[in-house]
Amino acid sequence: MSADYAHLCSAIVEQCFGKVSQSVSDCLFSATTRTLSQIASATKLSRKEVGLALSVLINFRLVNFEATKLNPFVPEYSLSRQDILCLLRYPRYIHMVQKKYGSIGASIAEELISAGSDTASATLTKCLSDEDTRADSAESYRNIFLQMITDHYIIKRPELILSEEQDEVLPKFESNECDYFRHPNVDLQLIEKIRRGEATLAEAGDSNMIWNVNYDRFHQDFRDAIMIDAIERKLGENASECFRFILKIMYKTTDPWQRKLSNQITFVDIKQTIEKKSNNLDLMKHLDQYITLLTDDSLGFLRRVGDMGGGLYVVDMEHAFQSLAFACIESVITERFGSKAARIFRVIRFKKFIEQEDLQKEAMIPAKEAKSLAYNLFQDQFIHVKAIKKAGGGGNGLAKAFYLFQIKEKDSVRMLLDVCYKSLYNTIERSNFEKNEHTGLIDKSLRLDCIVETMKERGESDEYIAEIVETFTPPEVEILNKVKNRIKTLSKAELTMDQTIFLLQMYQHHCTILPTGIGKYK
């Protein structure tokens, strides 16, 4: 993990949980594991403060613990560095659930995300206590909660093993993949009693089953959306719909996070699935042509590997995200250095190795300009130089050598990821600065809005409301609008950079052997 990622994680934890949790996470980030005493000593915080911060981070699955090797009664804590970035994606998770399950699903996801992890009964009780959701029945909430478990958007945490031995200090958990998506027994009558204050959550039959959102299931949908959108932009809606059905078939036989290639899919399976589930007559009529279009396309998302069953196909995740990642890099180069620099980058990538004189000829760019652009790309680590010494040429002089431009794909992606981490950190810091700098003005605006809303509910006259609104002077209104626009722009930049980071992380998962922390269940 780079220093830029460390700074970004620190800023995110501070924004979500405060200064104490930030100090604890920074301490854990700089070490593999640490005990409570070591964290307290390093952060200069009391053991109570450290313990509270750790309990919050554990609840949100950002910290794990296990017994030390030397002393089984002392726990040591480690930070899940790769999951911290997921805190910024909470709005995207809720938006996706809302599109699939409506406002009820969004309410459930929001409560579960804000709690970190909770039981089904507690989550549904909170949802049903909200004034905006009272129109919906408790049964509809329970059904959608269970459906989200079935679709793997919600996952059960390992259950606590209750031991009769008094000597055990550390809690032990039972982890069984078969139980991750087992439905809890939700008693709606008991939930109604809890809402009326006639019972407690401890009486619920599912009090030992703790649930949280399954990040990897959401990331699977984000990844699929990237590929489907890329195909739709290039090949049209019918081709993207065809690929969407291919992905659904793929997940029946293939681990969603298999790194390189999917298991084989037959043409017959694709045709039967589309005939059953699609209403697109044009796609059914020309299915073989759309599949040929997908296999022949330079993006390389689909590859034909045999002729059995009308044709055997595999989804090539490695080639797909290699194409998408380098399209992203070329876009960055175009924005920073212009289209000619992007052309030079493409030529070097196509040729693998190329000399300066050949580069300017292949790219059809004047020599002076080609050298300048190549130097800029080299300086920013988009391209690299390989020196090859010539044979012979003895004597006391310097050994002769010639230099070839090349692209180290993994290094280029890693460099761009670090740039994105740094940019996202700067964006968050700038947004916090704007909010802190104009706290008084923002608070005044919120108070005024509350007062006006209350006056409207009481039925006050428009003239009196207008007089109250005029207490906010025109210069203050102008400054506040500028601040709101800046914060809105920074929020959009955060969202765009997170999408770029996610794309590059998918490249690292599917095109390298680096540990990415992505798995089927987490």
Coordinates of C-alpha atoms in Angstrom, one line a residue:
M1 CA 0.0 0.0 0.0
S2 CA 1.3 3.4 -1.0
A3 CA 1.7 6.5 1.2
D4 CA -1.0 8.3 -0.9
Y5 CA -3.4 5.4 -0.1
A6 CA -2.5 5.7 3.6
H7 CA -3.3 9.5 3.6
L8 CA -6.6 8.8 1.8
C9 CA -7.7 6.1 4.2
S10 CA -6.8 8.4 7.1
A11 CA -9.0 11.2 5.7
I12 CA -11.9 8.8 5.1
V13 CA -11.8 7.3 8.6
E14 CA -11.6 10.8 10.1
Q15 CA -14.6 12.0 8.0
C16 CA -16.7 9.0 9.0
F17 CA -15.7 8.2 12.6
G18 CA -13.7 11.1 14.0
K19 CA -10.2 11.9 15.2
V20 CA -9.8 9.0 17.8
S21 CA -10.7 6.3 15.3
Q22 CA -8.4 8.0 12.7
S23 CA -5.5 7.8 15.2
V24 CA -6.2 4.1 15.8
S25 CA -6.5 3.3 12.1
D26 CA -3.3 5.2 11.3
C27 CA -1.5 3.2 13.9
L28 CA -2.8 -0.1 12.5
F29 CA -2.1 0.9 8.9
S30 CA 1.6 1.3 9.7
A31 CA 1.9 -2.3 11.2
T32 CA 0.6 -5.7 10.3
T33 CA -0.9 -6.4 13.8
R34 CA -0.8 -4.6 17.1
T35 CA -2.2 -5.3 20.6
L36 CA -4.4 -2.9 22.6
S37 CA -1.4 -1.8 24.8
Q38 CA 0.8 -1.2 21.7
I39 CA -2.0 0.9 20.1
A40 CA -2.5 2.9 23.3
S41 CA 1.2 3.5 23.6
A42 CA 1.7 4.6 20.0
T43 CA -1.3 6.9 19.8
K44 CA -1.0 8.4 23.4
L45 CA -4.7 7.6 23.9
S46 CA -6.3 6.0 27.0
R47 CA -7.1 2.2 26.8
K48 CA -10.8 3.1 27.1
E49 CA -10.7 5.5 24.0
V50 CA -8.7 2.9 22.0
G51 CA -11.2 0.1 23.0
L52 CA -14.2 2.2 21.9
A53 CA -12.6 3.1 18.6
L54 CA -11.7 -0.5 18.0
S55 CA -15.3 -1.6 18.7
V56 CA -16.6 0.9 16.2
L57 CA -14.1 -0.2 13.5
I58 CA -14.8 -3.9 14.2
N59 CA -18.5 -3.3 13.9
F60 CA -17.9 -1.8 10.4
R61 CA -15.6 -4.7 9.5
L62 CA -12.6 -2.4 9.1
V63 CA -10.6 -4.2 11.9
N64 CA -10.2 -7.9 12.6
F65 CA -8.7 -9.6 15.7
E66 CA -7.3 -12.9 16.7
A67 CA -5.2 -14.3 19.6
T68 CA -1.5 -13.7 19.6
K69 CA 0.8 -16.6 19.0
L70 CA 2.7 -16.0 22.2
N71 CA -0.3 -15.5 24.5
P72 CA -3.7 -16.9 23.5
F73 CA -5.5 -14.6 26.0
V74 CA -4.2 -11.4 24.4
P75 CA -5.9 -10.2 21.1
E76 CA -4.0 -8.6 18.3
Y77 CA -5.8 -6.3 15.8
S78 CA -5.2 -5.8 12.1
L79 CA -6.7 -3.3 9.7
S80 CA -8.7 -4.3 6.5
R81 CA -7.0 -1.6 4.4
Q82 CA -8.8 -2.5 1.2
D83 CA -12.3 -2.1 2.7
I84 CA -11.8 1.5 3.9
L85 CA -12.5 2.8 0.4
C86 CA -15.9 1.1 0.5
L87 CA -17.1 3.8 2.9
L88 CA -17.1 6.3 0.1
R89 CA -19.3 4.0 -2.0
Y90 CA -22.2 3.8 0.4
P91 CA -24.4 6.2 -1.6
R92 CA -23.8 4.0 -4.7
Y93 CA -24.8 0.9 -2.8
I94 CA -28.0 2.5 -1.6
H95 CA -28.8 3.8 -5.1
M96 CA -28.3 0.4 -6.6
V97 CA -30.6 -1.2 -4.1
Q98 CA -33.2 1.5 -4.7
K99 CA -33.2 0.7 -8.4
K100 CA -33.6 -3.1 -7.8
Y101 CA -35.9 -3.1 -4.7
G102 CA -37.5 0.3 -4.5
S103 CA -37.7 2.6 -1.5
I104 CA -38.2 -0.2 0.9
G105 CA -34.9 -1.9 -0.1
A106 CA -33.1 1.5 0.0
S107 CA -34.5 2.1 3.6
I108 CA -33.2 -1.4 4.7
A109 CA -29.8 -0.8 3.1
E110 CA -29.5 2.7 4.6
E111 CA -30.2 1.4 8.1
L112 CA -27.9 -1.6 7.8
I113 CA -25.1 0.6 6.4
S114 CA -25.5 3.3 9.1
A115 CA -25.4 0.6 11.8
G116 CA -22.4 -1.2 10.3
S117 CA -23.9 -4.6 11.2
D118 CA -27.1 -5.6 13.0
T119 CA -29.8 -8.3 13.4
A120 CA -32.7 -8.6 10.9
S121 CA -35.2 -7.8 13.7
A122 CA -33.4 -4.6 14.8
T123 CA -33.0 -3.4 11.2
L124 CA -36.6 -3.9 10.4
T125 CA -37.7 -2.3 13.7
K126 CA -35.7 0.9 12.8
C127 CA -37.1 0.9 9.3
L128 CA -40.7 0.6 10.5
S129 CA -40.2 3.3 13.1
D130 CA -39.4 5.9 10.5
E131 CA -42.3 8.2 9.8
D132 CA -41.7 8.1 6.0
T133 CA -42.1 4.3 5.8
R134 CA -45.2 3.7 7.9
A135 CA -47.4 3.4 4.9
D136 CA -45.6 0.2 3.9
S137 CA -46.5 -3.1 5.6
A138 CA -44.1 -4.9 7.9
E139 CA -44.5 -8.0 5.8
S140 CA -43.2 -6.2 2.6
Y141 CA -40.1 -5.1 4.5
R142 CA -39.4 -8.6 5.7
N143 CA -39.9 -10.1 2.2
I144 CA -37.5 -7.6 0.6
F145 CA -35.0 -8.2 3.4
L146 CA -35.1 -11.9 2.8
Q147 CA -34.9 -11.4 -1.0
M148 CA -31.8 -9.3 -0.6
I149 CA -30.2 -12.2 1.4
T150 CA -31.2 -14.6 -1.4
D151 CA -29.6 -12.3 -4.0
H152 CA -26.5 -12.1 -1.7
Y153 CA -26.6 -8.3 -1.2
I154 CA -26.8 -9.0 2.5
I155 CA -24.5 -11.5 4.2
K156 CA -24.4 -13.0 7.7
R157 CA -21.4 -12.5 9.9
P158 CA -19.8 -15.5 11.6
E159 CA -21.8 -16.5 14.7
L160 CA -20.5 -16.2 18.2
I161 CA -19.7 -19.6 19.9
L162 CA -21.1 -19.5 23.4
S163 CA -18.7 -21.4 25.6
E164 CA -19.2 -22.6 29.2
E165 CA -15.5 -22.3 30.0
Q166 CA -14.7 -19.3 32.2
D167 CA -11.1 -19.2 31.3
E168 CA -11.7 -18.1 27.7
V169 CA -11.2 -14.3 27.3
L170 CA -11.3 -14.0 23.5
P171 CA -14.7 -14.7 21.7
K172 CA -14.7 -17.4 19.1
F173 CA -16.8 -17.4 16.0
E174 CA -18.1 -20.2 13.8
S175 CA -17.8 -19.5 10.0
N176 CA -19.8 -21.7 7.7
E177 CA -20.3 -20.8 4.0
C178 CA -23.5 -22.8 3.9
D179 CA -25.1 -20.4 6.5
Y180 CA -24.0 -17.1 5.0
F181 CA -27.3 -16.7 3.2
R182 CA -29.6 -18.8 5.5
H183 CA -32.8 -16.9 6.1
P184 CA -33.4 -15.7 9.7
N185 CA -36.7 -16.4 11.5
V186 CA -38.3 -12.9 11.7
D187 CA -41.3 -12.6 14.0
L188 CA -43.4 -9.7 12.8
Q189 CA -45.7 -9.8 15.8
L190 CA -42.7 -9.5 18.1
I191 CA -41.4 -6.5 16.1
E192 CA -44.7 -4.8 16.5
K193 CA -44.5 -5.4 20.3
I194 CA -40.9 -4.0 20.3
R195 CA -42.1 -0.9 18.5
R196 CA -44.8 -0.4 21.2
G197 CA -42.3 -1.0 24.0
E198 CA -43.9 -4.2 25.2
A199 CA -40.8 -6.4 24.3
T200 CA -37.0 -6.1 23.8
L201 CA -34.8 -7.1 20.9
A202 CA -33.1 -9.6 23.2
E203 CA -36.3 -11.7 23.0
A204 CA -36.0 -12.0 19.2
G205 CA -35.2 -15.5 17.8
D206 CA -32.6 -14.1 15.5
S207 CA -30.6 -12.2 18.1
N208 CA -27.5 -14.3 17.4
M209 CA -27.6 -13.7 13.6
I210 CA -25.7 -10.5 12.7
W211 CA -26.0 -9.1 9.1
N212 CA -24.2 -6.6 7.0
V213 CA -24.0 -5.5 3.3
N214 CA -21.9 -7.7 1.1
Y215 CA -19.4 -5.4 -0.6
D216 CA -18.3 -8.0 -3.2
R217 CA -21.8 -8.5 -4.5
F218 CA -22.2 -4.8 -5.1
H219 CA -18.8 -4.6 -6.7
Q220 CA -19.8 -7.5 -9.0
D221 CA -22.7 -5.4 -10.3
F222 CA -20.4 -2.4 -10.7
R223 CA -18.0 -4.5 -12.7
D224 CA -20.7 -5.9 -14.9
A225 CA -22.1 -2.4 -15.5
I226 CA -18.7 -1.2 -16.7
M227 CA -18.5 -4.0 -19.3
I228 CA -22.1 -3.7 -20.4
D229 CA -21.9 0.1 -20.8
A230 CA -18.6 -0.2 -22.8
I231 CA -20.3 -2.7 -25.2
E232 CA -23.4 -0.5 -25.5
R233 CA -21.4 2.5 -26.4
K234 CA -19.4 0.7 -29.0
L235 CA -21.7 -2.0 -30.4
G236 CA -25.3 -0.9 -29.5
E237 CA -28.1 -1.9 -27.1
N238 CA -28.7 -5.4 -28.6
A239 CA -25.1 -6.5 -28.2
S240 CA -25.0 -5.2 -24.6
E241 CA -28.3 -7.1 -23.8
C242 CA -26.8 -10.2 -25.3
F243 CA -23.7 -9.9 -23.2
R244 CA -25.8 -9.2 -20.1
F245 CA -27.5 -12.6 -20.5
I246 CA -24.1 -14.3 -21.1
L247 CA -22.9 -12.9 -17.8
K248 CA -26.0 -14.3 -16.0
I249 CA -25.3 -17.8 -17.6
M250 CA -21.6 -17.5 -16.6
Y251 CA -22.4 -16.9 -12.9
K252 CA -24.3 -20.2 -12.7
T253 CA -21.1 -22.2 -13.3
T254 CA -18.2 -19.8 -12.5
D255 CA -17.0 -18.1 -9.4
P256 CA -17.8 -14.4 -9.9
W257 CA -14.3 -13.4 -8.9
Q258 CA -12.4 -15.9 -11.0
R259 CA -9.4 -14.0 -12.2
K260 CA -8.7 -14.8 -15.9
L261 CA -11.3 -16.7 -17.8
S262 CA -14.9 -17.9 -17.1
N263 CA -15.9 -21.6 -17.5
Q264 CA -17.1 -22.5 -21.0
I265 CA -20.6 -21.4 -22.2
T266 CA -22.4 -23.1 -25.2
F267 CA -24.3 -21.2 -27.9
V268 CA -27.3 -23.4 -27.2
D269 CA -27.4 -22.2 -23.5
I270 CA -27.2 -18.6 -24.6
K271 CA -30.0 -19.1 -27.2
Q272 CA -32.3 -20.9 -24.8
T273 CA -31.8 -18.3 -22.1
I274 CA -32.5 -15.4 -24.4
E275 CA -35.6 -17.1 -25.9
K276 CA -37.0 -17.6 -22.4
K277 CA -36.2 -14.3 -20.7
S278 CA -35.9 -11.7 -23.5
N279 CA -38.6 -9.9 -25.5
N280 CA -36.1 -8.5 -28.0
L281 CA -37.2 -10.1 -31.3
D282 CA -34.3 -8.5 -33.2
L283 CA -31.8 -10.0 -30.8
M284 CA -33.4 -13.5 -31.1
K285 CA -33.4 -13.3 -34.9
H286 CA -29.8 -12.2 -35.3
L287 CA -28.3 -13.8 -32.2
D288 CA -25.5 -15.6 -34.1
Q289 CA -24.4 -12.3 -35.7
Y290 CA -24.4 -10.4 -32.4
I291 CA -22.2 -13.1 -30.8
T292 CA -19.9 -13.0 -33.8
L293 CA -19.7 -9.2 -33.3
L294 CA -18.8 -9.7 -29.7
T295 CA -16.1 -12.3 -30.4
D296 CA -14.5 -10.3 -33.3
D297 CA -14.5 -7.0 -31.4
S298 CA -11.1 -5.6 -30.3
L299 CA -12.3 -5.2 -26.7
G300 CA -12.1 -9.0 -26.5
F301 CA -14.8 -9.5 -23.9
L302 CA -16.0 -12.8 -25.4
R303 CA -13.8 -15.5 -27.0
R304 CA -14.7 -18.6 -29.0
V305 CA -12.8 -21.7 -27.8
G306 CA -14.6 -24.6 -29.5
D307 CA -17.4 -25.8 -31.7
M308 CA -19.4 -28.1 -29.4
G309 CA -23.0 -27.2 -28.7
G310 CA -23.1 -24.7 -31.6
G311 CA -19.9 -23.1 -30.3
L312 CA -18.1 -22.9 -27.0
Y313 CA -17.4 -19.4 -25.5
V314 CA -15.6 -18.0 -22.5
V315 CA -15.7 -14.5 -21.0
D316 CA -12.2 -13.2 -21.1
M317 CA -12.0 -10.9 -18.0
E318 CA -8.2 -10.4 -18.3
H319 CA -8.4 -9.1 -21.9
A320 CA -11.6 -7.1 -21.1
F321 CA -10.1 -5.1 -18.2
Q322 CA -6.8 -4.7 -20.0
S323 CA -8.6 -3.0 -22.8
L324 CA -10.7 -0.8 -20.5
A325 CA -7.8 0.2 -18.2
F326 CA -5.7 1.3 -21.1
A327 CA -8.5 3.1 -22.7
C328 CA -8.7 5.0 -19.4
I329 CA -5.0 5.7 -19.4
E330 CA -5.1 7.0 -23.0
S331 CA -8.0 9.3 -22.0
V332 CA -5.9 10.7 -19.1
I333 CA -2.9 11.2 -21.5
T334 CA -5.2 13.0 -24.0
E335 CA -6.5 15.3 -21.4
R336 CA -3.0 16.2 -20.0
F337 CA -0.8 16.2 -23.1
G338 CA -3.1 16.1 -26.1
S339 CA -4.1 13.6 -28.8
K340 CA -0.6 13.3 -30.3
A341 CA 0.8 12.1 -27.0
A342 CA -1.9 9.5 -26.8
R343 CA -1.0 8.4 -30.4
I344 CA 2.7 8.0 -29.2
F345 CA 1.5 5.9 -26.3
R346 CA -0.6 3.6 -28.5
V347 CA 2.3 3.1 -31.0
I348 CA 4.7 2.1 -28.2
R349 CA 2.1 -0.3 -26.7
F350 CA 1.5 -1.8 -30.1
K351 CA 5.2 -2.2 -31.0
K352 CA 6.2 -3.4 -27.4
F353 CA 9.7 -1.9 -28.0
I354 CA 10.6 1.0 -30.3
E355 CA 13.5 3.5 -30.8
Q356 CA 13.1 7.2 -30.8
E357 CA 13.7 7.6 -34.6
D358 CA 11.2 4.8 -35.4
L359 CA 8.6 6.3 -33.0
Q360 CA 8.3 9.6 -34.7
K361 CA 7.9 7.9 -38.1
E362 CA 5.3 5.4 -36.9
A363 CA 3.3 8.2 -35.1
M364 CA 3.8 10.6 -38.0
I365 CA 4.8 13.4 -35.7
P366 CA 7.7 15.9 -36.3
A367 CA 10.9 14.8 -34.6
K368 CA 11.2 17.7 -32.2
E369 CA 7.5 17.4 -31.0
A370 CA 7.7 13.7 -30.7
K371 CA 10.8 13.9 -28.5
S372 CA 9.1 16.5 -26.3
L373 CA 5.9 14.5 -25.9
A374 CA 7.9 11.2 -25.3
Y375 CA 9.9 13.0 -22.6
N376 CA 6.7 14.2 -20.9
L377 CA 5.3 10.7 -20.9
F378 CA 8.5 9.3 -19.6
Q379 CA 8.7 11.9 -16.9
D380 CA 5.2 11.1 -15.6
Q381 CA 6.0 7.3 -15.8
F382 CA 3.5 6.5 -18.5
I383 CA 6.3 5.0 -20.6
H384 CA 9.7 3.6 -19.7
V385 CA 13.1 3.2 -21.3
K386 CA 15.1 0.0 -21.7
A387 CA 18.8 0.3 -22.3
I388 CA 20.5 -2.5 -24.4
K389 CA 24.2 -2.5 -24.7
K390 CA 25.8 -3.3 -28.0
A391 CA 28.2 -6.2 -28.4
G392 CA 31.9 -5.5 -28.9
G393 CA 33.4 -2.0 -28.9
G394 CA 36.3 -2.7 -26.4
G395 CA 38.6 -0.1 -25.1
N396 CA 38.4 2.5 -22.4
G397 CA 35.5 4.5 -23.7
L398 CA 31.9 4.2 -22.5
A399 CA 30.0 1.1 -23.7
K400 CA 27.7 1.9 -26.6
A401 CA 24.0 1.2 -26.1
F402 CA 20.7 2.0 -27.7
Y403 CA 17.5 2.9 -25.9
L404 CA 14.1 1.5 -26.5
F405 CA 10.8 2.9 -25.3
Q406 CA 8.4 0.4 -23.7
I407 CA 5.3 0.3 -21.5
K408 CA 5.3 -1.6 -18.2
E409 CA 1.6 -2.1 -18.0
K410 CA 1.4 -3.0 -14.3
D411 CA 3.6 -0.1 -13.3
S412 CA 1.6 2.4 -15.4
V413 CA -1.7 1.3 -13.8
R414 CA -0.2 1.4 -10.3
M415 CA 1.2 4.9 -11.0
L416 CA -2.2 6.1 -12.2
L417 CA -3.9 4.5 -9.1
D418 CA -1.6 6.4 -6.8
V419 CA -2.4 9.7 -8.7
C420 CA -6.1 8.9 -8.2
Y421 CA -5.6 8.3 -4.5
K422 CA -3.7 11.6 -4.1
S423 CA -6.4 13.5 -6.1
L424 CA -9.2 11.9 -4.1
Y425 CA -7.5 12.8 -0.9
N426 CA -7.0 16.4 -2.0
T427 CA -10.6 16.6 -3.1
I428 CA -11.8 15.4 0.4
E429 CA -9.5 17.8 2.2
R430 CA -10.6 20.7 0.0
S431 CA -14.3 19.9 0.6
N432 CA -13.7 19.8 4.4
F433 CA -11.8 23.1 4.2
E434 CA -14.7 24.8 2.4
K435 CA -17.2 23.4 5.0
N436 CA -15.1 24.5 8.0
E437 CA -14.3 27.9 6.5
H438 CA -18.0 28.7 6.1
T439 CA -19.5 26.8 9.0
G440 CA -21.3 29.8 10.4
L441 CA -22.9 30.7 7.1
I442 CA -24.0 27.1 6.4
D443 CA -25.4 26.8 9.9
K444 CA -27.3 30.1 9.6
S445 CA -28.8 29.0 6.3
L446 CA -30.0 25.7 7.8
R447 CA -31.5 27.5 10.8
L448 CA -33.3 29.9 8.5
D449 CA -34.6 27.1 6.4
C450 CA -36.0 25.3 9.5
I451 CA -37.6 28.5 10.7
V452 CA -39.3 29.2 7.3
E453 CA -40.5 25.6 7.1
T454 CA -42.1 25.9 10.6
M455 CA -43.7 29.2 9.7
K456 CA -45.2 27.7 6.6
E457 CA -46.7 24.8 8.6
R458 CA -48.2 27.4 11.1
G459 CA -49.7 29.2 8.2
E460 CA -47.8 32.5 8.6
S461 CA -48.3 35.2 5.9
D462 CA -46.0 35.4 2.9
E463 CA -45.0 39.0 3.8
Y464 CA -43.8 37.9 7.2
I465 CA -41.9 34.9 5.8
A466 CA -40.3 37.2 3.2
E467 CA -39.1 39.6 6.0
I468 CA -37.5 36.6 7.8
V469 CA -35.8 35.4 4.6
E470 CA -34.4 38.9 4.0
T471 CA -32.3 38.6 7.2
F472 CA -30.0 36.6 5.0
T473 CA -28.3 39.5 3.2
P474 CA -27.6 39.4 -0.6
P475 CA -23.7 39.2 -0.1
E476 CA -24.2 36.2 2.3
V477 CA -26.5 34.5 -0.3
E478 CA -23.9 35.0 -3.0
I479 CA -21.1 33.6 -0.9
L480 CA -23.3 30.6 0.2
N481 CA -24.2 29.8 -3.4
K482 CA -20.6 29.8 -4.4
V483 CA -19.6 27.5 -1.5
K484 CA -22.5 25.1 -2.4
N485 CA -21.4 25.0 -6.0
R486 CA -17.8 24.3 -5.1
I487 CA -18.8 21.5 -2.7
K488 CA -21.1 20.0 -5.3
T489 CA -18.3 20.1 -7.9
L490 CA -15.9 18.4 -5.5
S491 CA -18.5 15.7 -4.7
K492 CA -18.9 15.0 -8.5
A493 CA -15.1 14.8 -8.7
E494 CA -15.0 12.3 -5.8
L495 CA -17.6 10.1 -7.6
T496 CA -15.7 10.2 -10.9
M497 CA -12.3 9.4 -9.3
D498 CA -13.8 6.5 -7.3
Q499 CA -15.1 5.0 -10.6
T500 CA -11.7 5.3 -12.1
I501 CA -10.1 3.8 -9.0
F502 CA -12.6 0.9 -9.2
L503 CA -11.8 0.2 -12.9
L504 CA -8.0 0.1 -12.2
Q505 CA -8.6 -2.1 -9.2
M506 CA -10.5 -4.5 -11.4
Y507 CA -7.5 -4.5 -13.7
Q508 CA -5.2 -5.4 -10.8
H509 CA -7.6 -8.3 -9.8
H510 CA -8.1 -9.8 -13.3
C511 CA -4.8 -9.0 -15.0
T512 CA -2.2 -9.5 -12.2
I513 CA -1.5 -12.0 -9.4
L514 CA -1.5 -9.2 -6.8
P515 CA -3.6 -9.9 -3.6
T516 CA -6.6 -7.6 -3.9
G517 CA -8.8 -8.7 -1.0
I518 CA -11.7 -9.5 -3.3
G519 CA -13.4 -12.8 -2.7
K520 CA -16.7 -14.6 -3.1
Y521 CA -17.6 -14.1 0.6
K522 CA -16.2 -11.5 3.0

